[in-house]
Coordinates of C-alpha atoms in Angstrom, one line a residue:
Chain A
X277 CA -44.6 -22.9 32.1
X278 CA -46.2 -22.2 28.8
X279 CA -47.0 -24.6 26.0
X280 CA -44.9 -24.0 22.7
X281 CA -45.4 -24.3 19.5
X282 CA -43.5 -24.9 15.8
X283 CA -44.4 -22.5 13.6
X284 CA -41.5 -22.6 11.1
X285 CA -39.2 -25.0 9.8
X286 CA -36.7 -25.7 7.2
X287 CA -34.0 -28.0 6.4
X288 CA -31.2 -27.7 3.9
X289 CA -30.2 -30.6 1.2
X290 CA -27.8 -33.1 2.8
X291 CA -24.8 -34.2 1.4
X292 CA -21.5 -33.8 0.3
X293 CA -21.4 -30.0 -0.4
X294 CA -17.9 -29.0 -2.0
X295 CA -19.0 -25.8 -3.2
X296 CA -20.9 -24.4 -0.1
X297 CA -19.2 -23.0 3.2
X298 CA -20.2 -23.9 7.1
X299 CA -22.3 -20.2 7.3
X300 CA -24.0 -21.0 3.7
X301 CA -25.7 -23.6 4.9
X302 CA -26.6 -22.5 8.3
X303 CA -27.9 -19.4 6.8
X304 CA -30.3 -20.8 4.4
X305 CA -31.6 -23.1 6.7
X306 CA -32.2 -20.1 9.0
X307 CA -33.7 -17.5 6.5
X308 CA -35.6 -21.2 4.9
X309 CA -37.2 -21.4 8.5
X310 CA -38.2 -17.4 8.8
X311 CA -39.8 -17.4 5.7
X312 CA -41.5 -20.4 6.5
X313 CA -43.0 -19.3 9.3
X314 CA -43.3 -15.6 7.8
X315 CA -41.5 -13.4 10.9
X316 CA -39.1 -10.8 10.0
X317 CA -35.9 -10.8 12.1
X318 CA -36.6 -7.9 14.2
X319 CA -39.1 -10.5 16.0
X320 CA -36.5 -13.0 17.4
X321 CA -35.8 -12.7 21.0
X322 CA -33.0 -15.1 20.7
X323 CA -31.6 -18.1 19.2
X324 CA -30.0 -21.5 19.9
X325 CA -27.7 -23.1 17.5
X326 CA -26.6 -26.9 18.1
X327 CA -22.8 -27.6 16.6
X328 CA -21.1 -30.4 17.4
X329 CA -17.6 -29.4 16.4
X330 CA -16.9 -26.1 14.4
X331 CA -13.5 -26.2 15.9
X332 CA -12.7 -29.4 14.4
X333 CA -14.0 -29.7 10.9
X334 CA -13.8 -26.0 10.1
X335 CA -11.6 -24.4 12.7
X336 CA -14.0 -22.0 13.6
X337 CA -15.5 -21.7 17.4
X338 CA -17.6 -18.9 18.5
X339 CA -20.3 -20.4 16.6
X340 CA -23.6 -18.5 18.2
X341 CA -21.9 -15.2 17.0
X342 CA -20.9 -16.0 13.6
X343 CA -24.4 -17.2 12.9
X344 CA -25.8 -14.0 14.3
X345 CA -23.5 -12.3 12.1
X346 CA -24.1 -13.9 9.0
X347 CA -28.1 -14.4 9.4
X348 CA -28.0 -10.2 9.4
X349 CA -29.1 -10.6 13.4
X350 CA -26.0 -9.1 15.0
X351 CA -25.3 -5.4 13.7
X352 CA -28.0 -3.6 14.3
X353 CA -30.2 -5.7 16.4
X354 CA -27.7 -7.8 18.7
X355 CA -30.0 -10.8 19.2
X356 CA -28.4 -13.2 21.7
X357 CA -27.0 -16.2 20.3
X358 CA -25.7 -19.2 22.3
X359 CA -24.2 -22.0 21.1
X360 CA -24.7 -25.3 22.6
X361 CA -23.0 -29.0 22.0
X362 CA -23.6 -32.4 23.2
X363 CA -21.9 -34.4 20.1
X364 CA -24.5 -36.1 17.8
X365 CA -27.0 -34.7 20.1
X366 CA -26.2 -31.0 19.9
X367 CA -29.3 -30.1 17.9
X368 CA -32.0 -31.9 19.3
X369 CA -30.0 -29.9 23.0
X370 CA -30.9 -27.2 20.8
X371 CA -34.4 -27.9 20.3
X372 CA -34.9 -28.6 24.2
X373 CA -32.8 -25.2 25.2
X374 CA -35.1 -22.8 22.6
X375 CA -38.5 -25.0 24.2
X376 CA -37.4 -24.1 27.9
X377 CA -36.2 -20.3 27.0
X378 CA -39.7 -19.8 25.7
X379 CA -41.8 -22.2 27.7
X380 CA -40.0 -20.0 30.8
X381 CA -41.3 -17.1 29.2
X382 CA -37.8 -15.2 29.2
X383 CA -38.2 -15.0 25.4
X384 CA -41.6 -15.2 22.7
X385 CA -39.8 -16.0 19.1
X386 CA -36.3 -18.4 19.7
X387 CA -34.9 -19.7 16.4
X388 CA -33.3 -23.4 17.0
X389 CA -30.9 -24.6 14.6
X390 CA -28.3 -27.1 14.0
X391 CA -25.1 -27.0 11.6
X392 CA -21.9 -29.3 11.0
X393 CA -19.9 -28.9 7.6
X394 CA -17.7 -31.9 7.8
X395 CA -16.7 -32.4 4.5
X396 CA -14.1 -30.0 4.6
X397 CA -11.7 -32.7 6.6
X398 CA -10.2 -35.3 5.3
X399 CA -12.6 -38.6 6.4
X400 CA -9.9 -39.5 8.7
X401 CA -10.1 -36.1 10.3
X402 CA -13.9 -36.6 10.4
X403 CA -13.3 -39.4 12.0
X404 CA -11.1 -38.5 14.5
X405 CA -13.1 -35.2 15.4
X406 CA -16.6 -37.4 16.0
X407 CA -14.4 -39.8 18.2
X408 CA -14.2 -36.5 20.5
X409 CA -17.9 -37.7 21.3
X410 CA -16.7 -40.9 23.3
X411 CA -13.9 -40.9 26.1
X412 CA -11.0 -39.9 24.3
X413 CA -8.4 -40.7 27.2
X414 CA -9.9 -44.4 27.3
X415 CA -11.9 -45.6 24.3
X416 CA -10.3 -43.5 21.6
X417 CA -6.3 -43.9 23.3
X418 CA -6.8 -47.9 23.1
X419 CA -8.1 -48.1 18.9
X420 CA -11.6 -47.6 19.5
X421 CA -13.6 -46.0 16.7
X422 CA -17.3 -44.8 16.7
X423 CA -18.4 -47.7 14.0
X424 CA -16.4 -50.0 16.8
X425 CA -18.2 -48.8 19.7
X426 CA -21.8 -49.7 18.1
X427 CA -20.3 -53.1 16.8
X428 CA -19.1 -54.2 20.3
X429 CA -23.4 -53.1 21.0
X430 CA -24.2 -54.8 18.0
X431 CA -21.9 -58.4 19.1
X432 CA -23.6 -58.4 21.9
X433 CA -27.2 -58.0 20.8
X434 CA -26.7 -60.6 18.5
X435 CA -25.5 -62.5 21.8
X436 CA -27.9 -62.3 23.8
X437 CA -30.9 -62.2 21.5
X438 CA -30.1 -63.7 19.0
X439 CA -30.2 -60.5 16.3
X440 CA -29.1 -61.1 12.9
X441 CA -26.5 -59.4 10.3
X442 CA -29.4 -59.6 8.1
X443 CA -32.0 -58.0 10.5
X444 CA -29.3 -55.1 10.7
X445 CA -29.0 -55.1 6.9
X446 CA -32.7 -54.1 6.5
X447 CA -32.7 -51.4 8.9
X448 CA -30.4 -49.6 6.1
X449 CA -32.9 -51.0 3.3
X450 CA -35.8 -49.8 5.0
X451 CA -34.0 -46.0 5.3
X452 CA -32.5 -46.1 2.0
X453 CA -35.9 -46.9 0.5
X454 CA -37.9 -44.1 2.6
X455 CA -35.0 -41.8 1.5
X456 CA -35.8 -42.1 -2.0
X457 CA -39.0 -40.2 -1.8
X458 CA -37.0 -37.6 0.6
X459 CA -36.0 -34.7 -1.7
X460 CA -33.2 -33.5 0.5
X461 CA -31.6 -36.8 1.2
X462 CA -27.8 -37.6 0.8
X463 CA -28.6 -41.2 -0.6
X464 CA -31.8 -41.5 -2.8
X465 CA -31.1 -45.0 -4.4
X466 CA -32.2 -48.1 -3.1
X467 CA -30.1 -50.9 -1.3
X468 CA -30.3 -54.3 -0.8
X469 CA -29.9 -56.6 2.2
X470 CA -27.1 -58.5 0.1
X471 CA -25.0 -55.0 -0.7
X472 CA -25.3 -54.6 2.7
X473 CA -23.8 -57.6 3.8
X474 CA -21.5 -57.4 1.0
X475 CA -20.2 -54.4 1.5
X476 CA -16.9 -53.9 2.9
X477 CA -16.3 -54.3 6.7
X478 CA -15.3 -51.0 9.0
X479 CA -15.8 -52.6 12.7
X480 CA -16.8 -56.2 12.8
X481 CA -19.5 -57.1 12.9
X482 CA -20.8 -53.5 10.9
X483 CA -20.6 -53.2 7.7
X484 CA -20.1 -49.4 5.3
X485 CA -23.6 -49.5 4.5
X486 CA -24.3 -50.4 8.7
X487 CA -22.9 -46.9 9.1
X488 CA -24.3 -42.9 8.8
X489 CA -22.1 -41.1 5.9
X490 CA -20.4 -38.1 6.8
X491 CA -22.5 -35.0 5.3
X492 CA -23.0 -31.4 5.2
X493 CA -25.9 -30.0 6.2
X494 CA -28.4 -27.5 8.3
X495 CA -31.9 -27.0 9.9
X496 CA -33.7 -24.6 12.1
X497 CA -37.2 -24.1 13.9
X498 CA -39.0 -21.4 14.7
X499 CA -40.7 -21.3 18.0
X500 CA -43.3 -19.4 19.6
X501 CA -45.7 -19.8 22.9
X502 CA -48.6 -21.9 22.1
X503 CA -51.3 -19.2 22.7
X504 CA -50.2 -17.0 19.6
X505 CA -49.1 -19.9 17.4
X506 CA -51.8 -19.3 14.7
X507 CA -50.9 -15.4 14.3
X508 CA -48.4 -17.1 12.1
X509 CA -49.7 -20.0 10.7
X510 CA -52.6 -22.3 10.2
X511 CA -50.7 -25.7 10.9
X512 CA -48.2 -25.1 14.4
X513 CA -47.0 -28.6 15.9
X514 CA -46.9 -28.6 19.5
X515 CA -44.6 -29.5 21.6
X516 CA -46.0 -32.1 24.0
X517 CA -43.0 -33.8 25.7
X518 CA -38.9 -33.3 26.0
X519 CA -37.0 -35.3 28.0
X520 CA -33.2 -35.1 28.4
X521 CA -30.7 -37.8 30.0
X522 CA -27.2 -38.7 30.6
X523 CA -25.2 -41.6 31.1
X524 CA -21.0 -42.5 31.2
X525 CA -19.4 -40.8 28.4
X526 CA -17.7 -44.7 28.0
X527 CA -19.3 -47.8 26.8
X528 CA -17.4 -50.1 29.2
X529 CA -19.0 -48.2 32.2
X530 CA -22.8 -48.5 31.0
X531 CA -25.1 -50.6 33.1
X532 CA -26.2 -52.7 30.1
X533 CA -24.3 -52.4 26.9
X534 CA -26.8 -53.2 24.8
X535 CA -29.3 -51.0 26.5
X536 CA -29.0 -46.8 26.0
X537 CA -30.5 -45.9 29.5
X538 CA -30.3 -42.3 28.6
X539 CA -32.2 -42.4 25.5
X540 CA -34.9 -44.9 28.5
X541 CA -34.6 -42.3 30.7
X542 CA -35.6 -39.1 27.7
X543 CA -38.2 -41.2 26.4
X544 CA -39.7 -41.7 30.2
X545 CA -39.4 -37.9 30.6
X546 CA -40.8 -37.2 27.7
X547 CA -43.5 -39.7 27.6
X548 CA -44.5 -38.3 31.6
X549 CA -44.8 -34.9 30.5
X550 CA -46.7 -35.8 27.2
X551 CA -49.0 -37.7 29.0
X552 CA -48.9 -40.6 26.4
X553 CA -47.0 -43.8 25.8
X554 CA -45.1 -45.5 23.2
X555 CA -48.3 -47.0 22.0
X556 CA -49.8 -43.5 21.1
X557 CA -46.8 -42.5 19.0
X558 CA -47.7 -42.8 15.1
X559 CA -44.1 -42.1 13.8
X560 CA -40.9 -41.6 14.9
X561 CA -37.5 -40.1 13.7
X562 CA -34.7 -42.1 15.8
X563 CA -31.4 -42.0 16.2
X564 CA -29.6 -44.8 13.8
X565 CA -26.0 -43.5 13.5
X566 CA -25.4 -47.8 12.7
X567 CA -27.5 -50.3 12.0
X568 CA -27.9 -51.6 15.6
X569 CA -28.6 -47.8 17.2
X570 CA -32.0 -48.4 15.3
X571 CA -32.7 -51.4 16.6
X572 CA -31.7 -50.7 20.8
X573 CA -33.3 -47.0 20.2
X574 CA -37.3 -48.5 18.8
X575 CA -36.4 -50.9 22.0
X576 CA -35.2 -48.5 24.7
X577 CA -38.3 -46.1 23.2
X578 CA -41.1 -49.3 24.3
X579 CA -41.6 -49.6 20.7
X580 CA -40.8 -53.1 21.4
X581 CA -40.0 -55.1 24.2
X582 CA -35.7 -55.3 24.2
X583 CA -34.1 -57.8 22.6
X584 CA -37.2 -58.4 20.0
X585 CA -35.6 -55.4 18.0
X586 CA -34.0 -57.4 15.1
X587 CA -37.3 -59.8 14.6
X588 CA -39.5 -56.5 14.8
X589 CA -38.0 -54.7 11.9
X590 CA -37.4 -58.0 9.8
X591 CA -41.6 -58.9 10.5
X592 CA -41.8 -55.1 8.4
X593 CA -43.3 -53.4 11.6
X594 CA -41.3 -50.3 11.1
X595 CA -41.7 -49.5 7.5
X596 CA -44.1 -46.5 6.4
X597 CA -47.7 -48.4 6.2
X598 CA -46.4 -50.4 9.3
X599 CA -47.2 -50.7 13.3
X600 CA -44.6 -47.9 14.0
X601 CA -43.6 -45.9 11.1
X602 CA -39.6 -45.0 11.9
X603 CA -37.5 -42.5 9.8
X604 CA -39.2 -41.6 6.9
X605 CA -36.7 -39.4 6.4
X606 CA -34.7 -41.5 5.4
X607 CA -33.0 -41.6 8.7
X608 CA -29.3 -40.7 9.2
X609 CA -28.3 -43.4 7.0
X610 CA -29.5 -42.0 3.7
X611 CA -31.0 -38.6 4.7
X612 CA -27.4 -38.1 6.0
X613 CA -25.7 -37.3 9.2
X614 CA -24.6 -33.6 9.9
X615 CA -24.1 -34.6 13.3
X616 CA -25.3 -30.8 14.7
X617 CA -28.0 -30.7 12.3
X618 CA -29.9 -34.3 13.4
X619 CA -31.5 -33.4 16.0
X620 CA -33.3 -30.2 14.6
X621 CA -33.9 -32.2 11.2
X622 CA -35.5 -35.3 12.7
X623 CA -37.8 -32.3 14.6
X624 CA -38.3 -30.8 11.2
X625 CA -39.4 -34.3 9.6
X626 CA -42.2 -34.7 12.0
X627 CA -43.3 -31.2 11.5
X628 CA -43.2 -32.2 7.5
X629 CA -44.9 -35.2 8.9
X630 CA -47.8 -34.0 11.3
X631 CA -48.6 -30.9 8.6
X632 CA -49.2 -33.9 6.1
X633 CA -46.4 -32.4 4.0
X634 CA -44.3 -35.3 3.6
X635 CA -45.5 -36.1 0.2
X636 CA -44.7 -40.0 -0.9
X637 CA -43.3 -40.5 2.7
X638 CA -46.9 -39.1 4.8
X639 CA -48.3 -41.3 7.6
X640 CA -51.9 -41.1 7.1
X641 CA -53.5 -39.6 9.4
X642 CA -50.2 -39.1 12.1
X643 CA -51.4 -37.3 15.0
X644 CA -48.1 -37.6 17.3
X645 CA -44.6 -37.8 15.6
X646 CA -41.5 -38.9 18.0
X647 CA -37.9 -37.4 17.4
X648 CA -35.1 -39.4 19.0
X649 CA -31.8 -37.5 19.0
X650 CA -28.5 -39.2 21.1
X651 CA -24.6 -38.3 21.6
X652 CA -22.0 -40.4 21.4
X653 CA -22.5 -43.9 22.0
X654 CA -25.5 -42.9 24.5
X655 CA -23.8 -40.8 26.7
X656 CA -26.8 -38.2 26.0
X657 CA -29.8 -38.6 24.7
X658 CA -33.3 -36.7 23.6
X659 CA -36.5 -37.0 23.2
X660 CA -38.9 -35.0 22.1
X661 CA -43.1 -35.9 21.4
X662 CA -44.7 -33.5 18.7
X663 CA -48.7 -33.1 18.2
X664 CA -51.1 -31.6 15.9
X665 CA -53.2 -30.8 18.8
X666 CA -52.1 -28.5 21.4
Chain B
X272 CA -1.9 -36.6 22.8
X273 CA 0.2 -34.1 24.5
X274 CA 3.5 -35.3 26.8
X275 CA 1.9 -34.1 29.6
X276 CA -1.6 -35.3 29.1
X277 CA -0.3 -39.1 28.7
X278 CA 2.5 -38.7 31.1
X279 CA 0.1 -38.0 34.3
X280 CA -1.8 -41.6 33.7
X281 CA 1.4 -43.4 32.9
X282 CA 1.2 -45.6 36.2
X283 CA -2.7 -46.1 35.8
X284 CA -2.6 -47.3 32.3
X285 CA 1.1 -49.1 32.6
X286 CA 0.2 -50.7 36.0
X287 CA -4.0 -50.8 35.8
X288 CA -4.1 -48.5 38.5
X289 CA -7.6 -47.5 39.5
X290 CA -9.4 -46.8 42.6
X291 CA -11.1 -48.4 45.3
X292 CA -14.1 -46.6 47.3
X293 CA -14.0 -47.9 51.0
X294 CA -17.4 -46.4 51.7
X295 CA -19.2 -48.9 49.0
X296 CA -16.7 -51.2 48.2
X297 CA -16.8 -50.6 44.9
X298 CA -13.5 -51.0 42.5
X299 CA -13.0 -48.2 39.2
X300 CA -11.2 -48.6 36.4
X301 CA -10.3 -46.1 34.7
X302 CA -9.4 -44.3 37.7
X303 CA -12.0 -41.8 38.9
X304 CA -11.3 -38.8 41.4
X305 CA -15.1 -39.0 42.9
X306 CA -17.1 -41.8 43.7
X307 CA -19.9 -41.9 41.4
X308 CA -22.4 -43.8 43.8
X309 CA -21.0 -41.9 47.0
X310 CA -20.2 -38.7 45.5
X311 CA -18.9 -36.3 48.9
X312 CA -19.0 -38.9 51.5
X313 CA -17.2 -41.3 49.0
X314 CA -12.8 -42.4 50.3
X315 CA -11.3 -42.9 47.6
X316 CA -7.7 -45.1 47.3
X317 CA -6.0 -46.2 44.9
X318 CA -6.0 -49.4 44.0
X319 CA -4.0 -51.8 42.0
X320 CA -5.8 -54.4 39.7
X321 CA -4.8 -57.9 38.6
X322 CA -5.8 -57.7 35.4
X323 CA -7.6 -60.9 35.2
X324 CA -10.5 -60.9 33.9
X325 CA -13.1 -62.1 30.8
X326 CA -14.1 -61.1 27.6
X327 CA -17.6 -59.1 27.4
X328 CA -17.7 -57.9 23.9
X329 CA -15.2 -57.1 21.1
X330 CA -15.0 -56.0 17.8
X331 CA -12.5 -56.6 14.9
X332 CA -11.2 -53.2 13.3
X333 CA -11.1 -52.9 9.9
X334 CA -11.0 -49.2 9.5
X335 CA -8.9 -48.2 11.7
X336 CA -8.9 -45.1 14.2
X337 CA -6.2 -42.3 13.3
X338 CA -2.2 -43.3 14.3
X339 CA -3.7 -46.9 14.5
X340 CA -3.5 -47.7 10.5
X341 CA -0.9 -49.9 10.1
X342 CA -2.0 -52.3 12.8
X343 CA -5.3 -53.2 11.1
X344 CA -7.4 -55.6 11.3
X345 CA -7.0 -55.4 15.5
X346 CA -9.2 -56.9 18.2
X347 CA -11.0 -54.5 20.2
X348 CA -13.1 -55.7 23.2
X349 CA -14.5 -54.4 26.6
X350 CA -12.5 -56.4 29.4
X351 CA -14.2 -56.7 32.4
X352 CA -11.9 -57.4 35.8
X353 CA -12.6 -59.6 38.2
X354 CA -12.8 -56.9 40.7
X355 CA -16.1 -55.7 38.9
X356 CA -14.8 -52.5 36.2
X357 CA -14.7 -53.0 32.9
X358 CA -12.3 -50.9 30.5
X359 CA -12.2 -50.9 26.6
X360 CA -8.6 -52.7 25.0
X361 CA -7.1 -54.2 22.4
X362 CA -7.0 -58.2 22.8
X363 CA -4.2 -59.5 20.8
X364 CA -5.1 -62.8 19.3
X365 CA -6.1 -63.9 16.0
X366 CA -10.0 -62.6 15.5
X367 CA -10.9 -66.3 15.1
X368 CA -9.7 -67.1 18.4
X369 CA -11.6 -64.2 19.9
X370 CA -14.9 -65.1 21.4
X371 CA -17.5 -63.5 24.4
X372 CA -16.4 -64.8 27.9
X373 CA -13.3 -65.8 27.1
X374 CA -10.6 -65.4 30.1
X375 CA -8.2 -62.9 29.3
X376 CA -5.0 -61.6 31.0
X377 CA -3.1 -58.3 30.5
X378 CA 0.2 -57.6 28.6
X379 CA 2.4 -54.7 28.2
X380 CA 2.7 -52.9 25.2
X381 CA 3.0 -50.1 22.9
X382 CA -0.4 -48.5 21.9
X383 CA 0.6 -46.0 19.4
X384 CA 2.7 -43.0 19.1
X385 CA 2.1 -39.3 18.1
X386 CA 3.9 -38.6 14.7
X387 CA 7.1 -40.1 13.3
X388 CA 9.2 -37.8 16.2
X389 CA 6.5 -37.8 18.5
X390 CA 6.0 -39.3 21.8
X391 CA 5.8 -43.4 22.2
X392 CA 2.5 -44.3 24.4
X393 CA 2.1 -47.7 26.0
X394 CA -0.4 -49.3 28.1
X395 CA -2.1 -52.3 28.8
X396 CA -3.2 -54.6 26.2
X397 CA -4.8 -58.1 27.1
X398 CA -4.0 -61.3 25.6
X399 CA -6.1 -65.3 26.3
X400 CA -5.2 -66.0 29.7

């Protein structure tokens, strides 16, 4: 296996994008990350796109193609294209897919990307095409609806441990704040914990502002072995650590509910092949779809011990200046949720990060960056550990 | 949902027919075709639940999930059977009277249907035993 390396990246603006088509976006955000990492297309052995749901949202399938196409990669020099899906989790899959094609050595320069354009659906249809990420013949046939899903996690949480509406609430402060000094954030305004709680209720006990918006958006990364990293640029990030997990595609069937054993097994994985812990991590991206997801994802990552979640975001741990630094981005509450673009722009944030290109967001001094990337109400999960040092 | 796609689970969801592996003794509901903790050496029957069983979480449902609109605000909770499965339902009850660990017993009843001409699904719906 070889050790790869980042050496481009480039994410779009997120948001509601009226004006701009499904291929717009993924074809900036593709070209953005070329540039970046100044390789012509002629170089790219192959490419991975991450799309949750092209079928539903813009009735378009054959995604890996039509990317190809449209990126000027097809005619003329046929570079294989494969598209890959695991829900939420399609674009950190393919992060991990472009990582193992070159780490395998079948390919040198893999372009990873991640699209959704889900704007162009109603919100009910948005909604019904992201509750094709649970069990549609059990969950989704009985009422359920993704905000319900993580509030029957969240009712529970507060059960057991004791975790607060209020403790939620500042989980969506905290993102909304960090996403105000994020340029290509959906939300840049600040919230506070009362608009949270005063906002109105979608799945009791989450609130509007508990929840990820619906958004249009697109990333990519371009990858390369380790050993000719700096050919292209003076600042690669290494890839230290991916880990990949599964679990039941339903709630009901999970061994804890309030525990995402997939996104415990990734992190293990990830962590073992890293050869670090949760200690050593100096910021993280994670996956906070709602409110809770933040709080079980910093505990199922050993940021915190479980249950201690609520207390250890309200004490200001997670905050940039604090213990564990966690979605600067703004997270996929105010950065914005194209659920096949999160996974490769959480990757992209810690690249911003570790370069010390993050501007009014930078940890100082961050050495290792963490990107935390889950489908569906945990069904999959990813985790990936970046480095400055190889 | 298509006819055929709800008409092949009419008996498990009208009747909360699952299975029962007699390798591990385990009970699943929703029905599975493969033991998960047996896998190949795994016998699978089918098995008919009570439906008794308690409360383990729920949720009240404000914004409601498409052809489910005009029963807002419902009770959605994960119902775990005394056999051991748990399955996601509705609980109908007032969403004060809803609380973690309370017993619960099932009721028939429509779910939903698919259009104004389409297709009339029912299932099993749980009420306070």
């Amino acid at each position: 296996m070889r050790d790869v390396a980042i050496i481009g990246s480039y994410t779009t603006k997120f948001g509601e994008m009226w004006e701009r088509s499904f291929r717009d976006i993924v074809v900036e955000a593709g070209v953005g990350a070329l540039e970046d990492a100044g390789v012509g297309g002629e170089s790219i052995d192959s490419m991975f796109v991450g799309n949750m749901s092209g079928g539903q949202f813009v009735e378009q399938e054959h995604i890996g193609a039509l990317i190809a196409d449209y990126s000027g990669l097809a005619a003329g020099l046929h570079v294989p294209s494969t598209r890959v899906e695991a829900a939420c989790a399609s674009g950190g899959l393919a992060f991990r897919q472009g990582i193992q094609s070159v780490a395998s050595g079948y390919n040198d320069i893999v372009v990873a990307a991640g699209v959704e354009k889900m704007t162009d659906v109603s919100s009910v249809g948005a909604s019904s095409a992201l509750a094709a990420a649970a069990d549609r013949e059990w969950e989704g046939m009985m009422g359920a609806t993704f905000p319900g899903l993580y509030a029957m996690i969240a009712r529970m949480h507060m059960q057991q441990y004791g975790t607060t509406s209020e403790q939620l609430a500042q989980v969506a402060v905290k993102n909304h704040k960090n996403g105000t000094n994020n340029p290509i954030a959906q939300y840049r305004n600040n919230i506070t914990v009362d608009k949270v709680l005063n906002s109105i209720m979608v799945a009791d006990p989450l609130h509007i502002f508990d929840c990820s918006p619906i958004t249009d958006g697109a990333a990519a990364l371009v990858l390369a072995p380790a050993e000719d990293a700096h050919k292209y640029t003076d600042t690669p990030i290494y890839i230290k650590g991916s880990g990949q997990a599964s679990d039941t595609i339903a709630l009901h069937d999970r061994r804890d509910i309030t525990t995402l054993d997939a996104s415990v097994y990734a992190a293990k994985r990830a962590y073992e092949m890293a050869g670090i812990g949760p200690d050593d991590v100096d910021v993280a991206e994670v996956h906070d779809c709602f409110t809770i997801a933040e709080i079980c994802a910093i505990e199922d990552l050993g940021f915190v011990e479980k249950g201690q979640g609520g207390r250890f975001v309200e004490e200001g741990n997670t905050v940039i200046g604090g213990k564990i630094p966690v979605n600067t981005s703004g997270g996929l509450k105010a950065c914005g949720h194209p659920v096949g673009a999160t996974g490769i722009k959480q990757a992209a944030e810690i690249v911003n990060q570790l370069r010390g290109e993050a501007g009014k967001r930078q940890v100082e001094g961050a050495e290792i960056g963490l990107a935390h990337n889950v489908g569906g109400s945990g069904a999959t999960a990813l985790v990936h550990v970046l480095g400055r040092e190889r | 949902m298509s006819v055929a796609r709800f008409w092949r689970q009419q008996v498990q969801r009208y009747n909360l027919v699952g299975n029962h592996c007699r390798n591990c003794d385990e009970y699943y509901y929703p029905p599975r075709t493969t033991c998960p903790f047996c896998r190949r050496n795994g016998e699978m029957e089918e098995y008919k639940f009570s439906g008794k069983g308690e409360l383990v979480t729920y949720t009240i449902i404000h914004s409601a999930a498409e052809g489910f609109e005009h029963q807002t605000p419902y009770v959605l909770g994960i119902v775990k059977l005394e056999e051991g499965p748990r399955l996601t339902s509705q609980i109908i009850a007032q969403p004060e009277d809803v609380n973690i660990g309370m017993k619960v017993r099932p009721v028939f009843r429509k779910l939903g249907e698919s259009g104004d001409k389409g297709m009339l699904h029912y299932g099993t719906k749980f009420t306070p035993a």
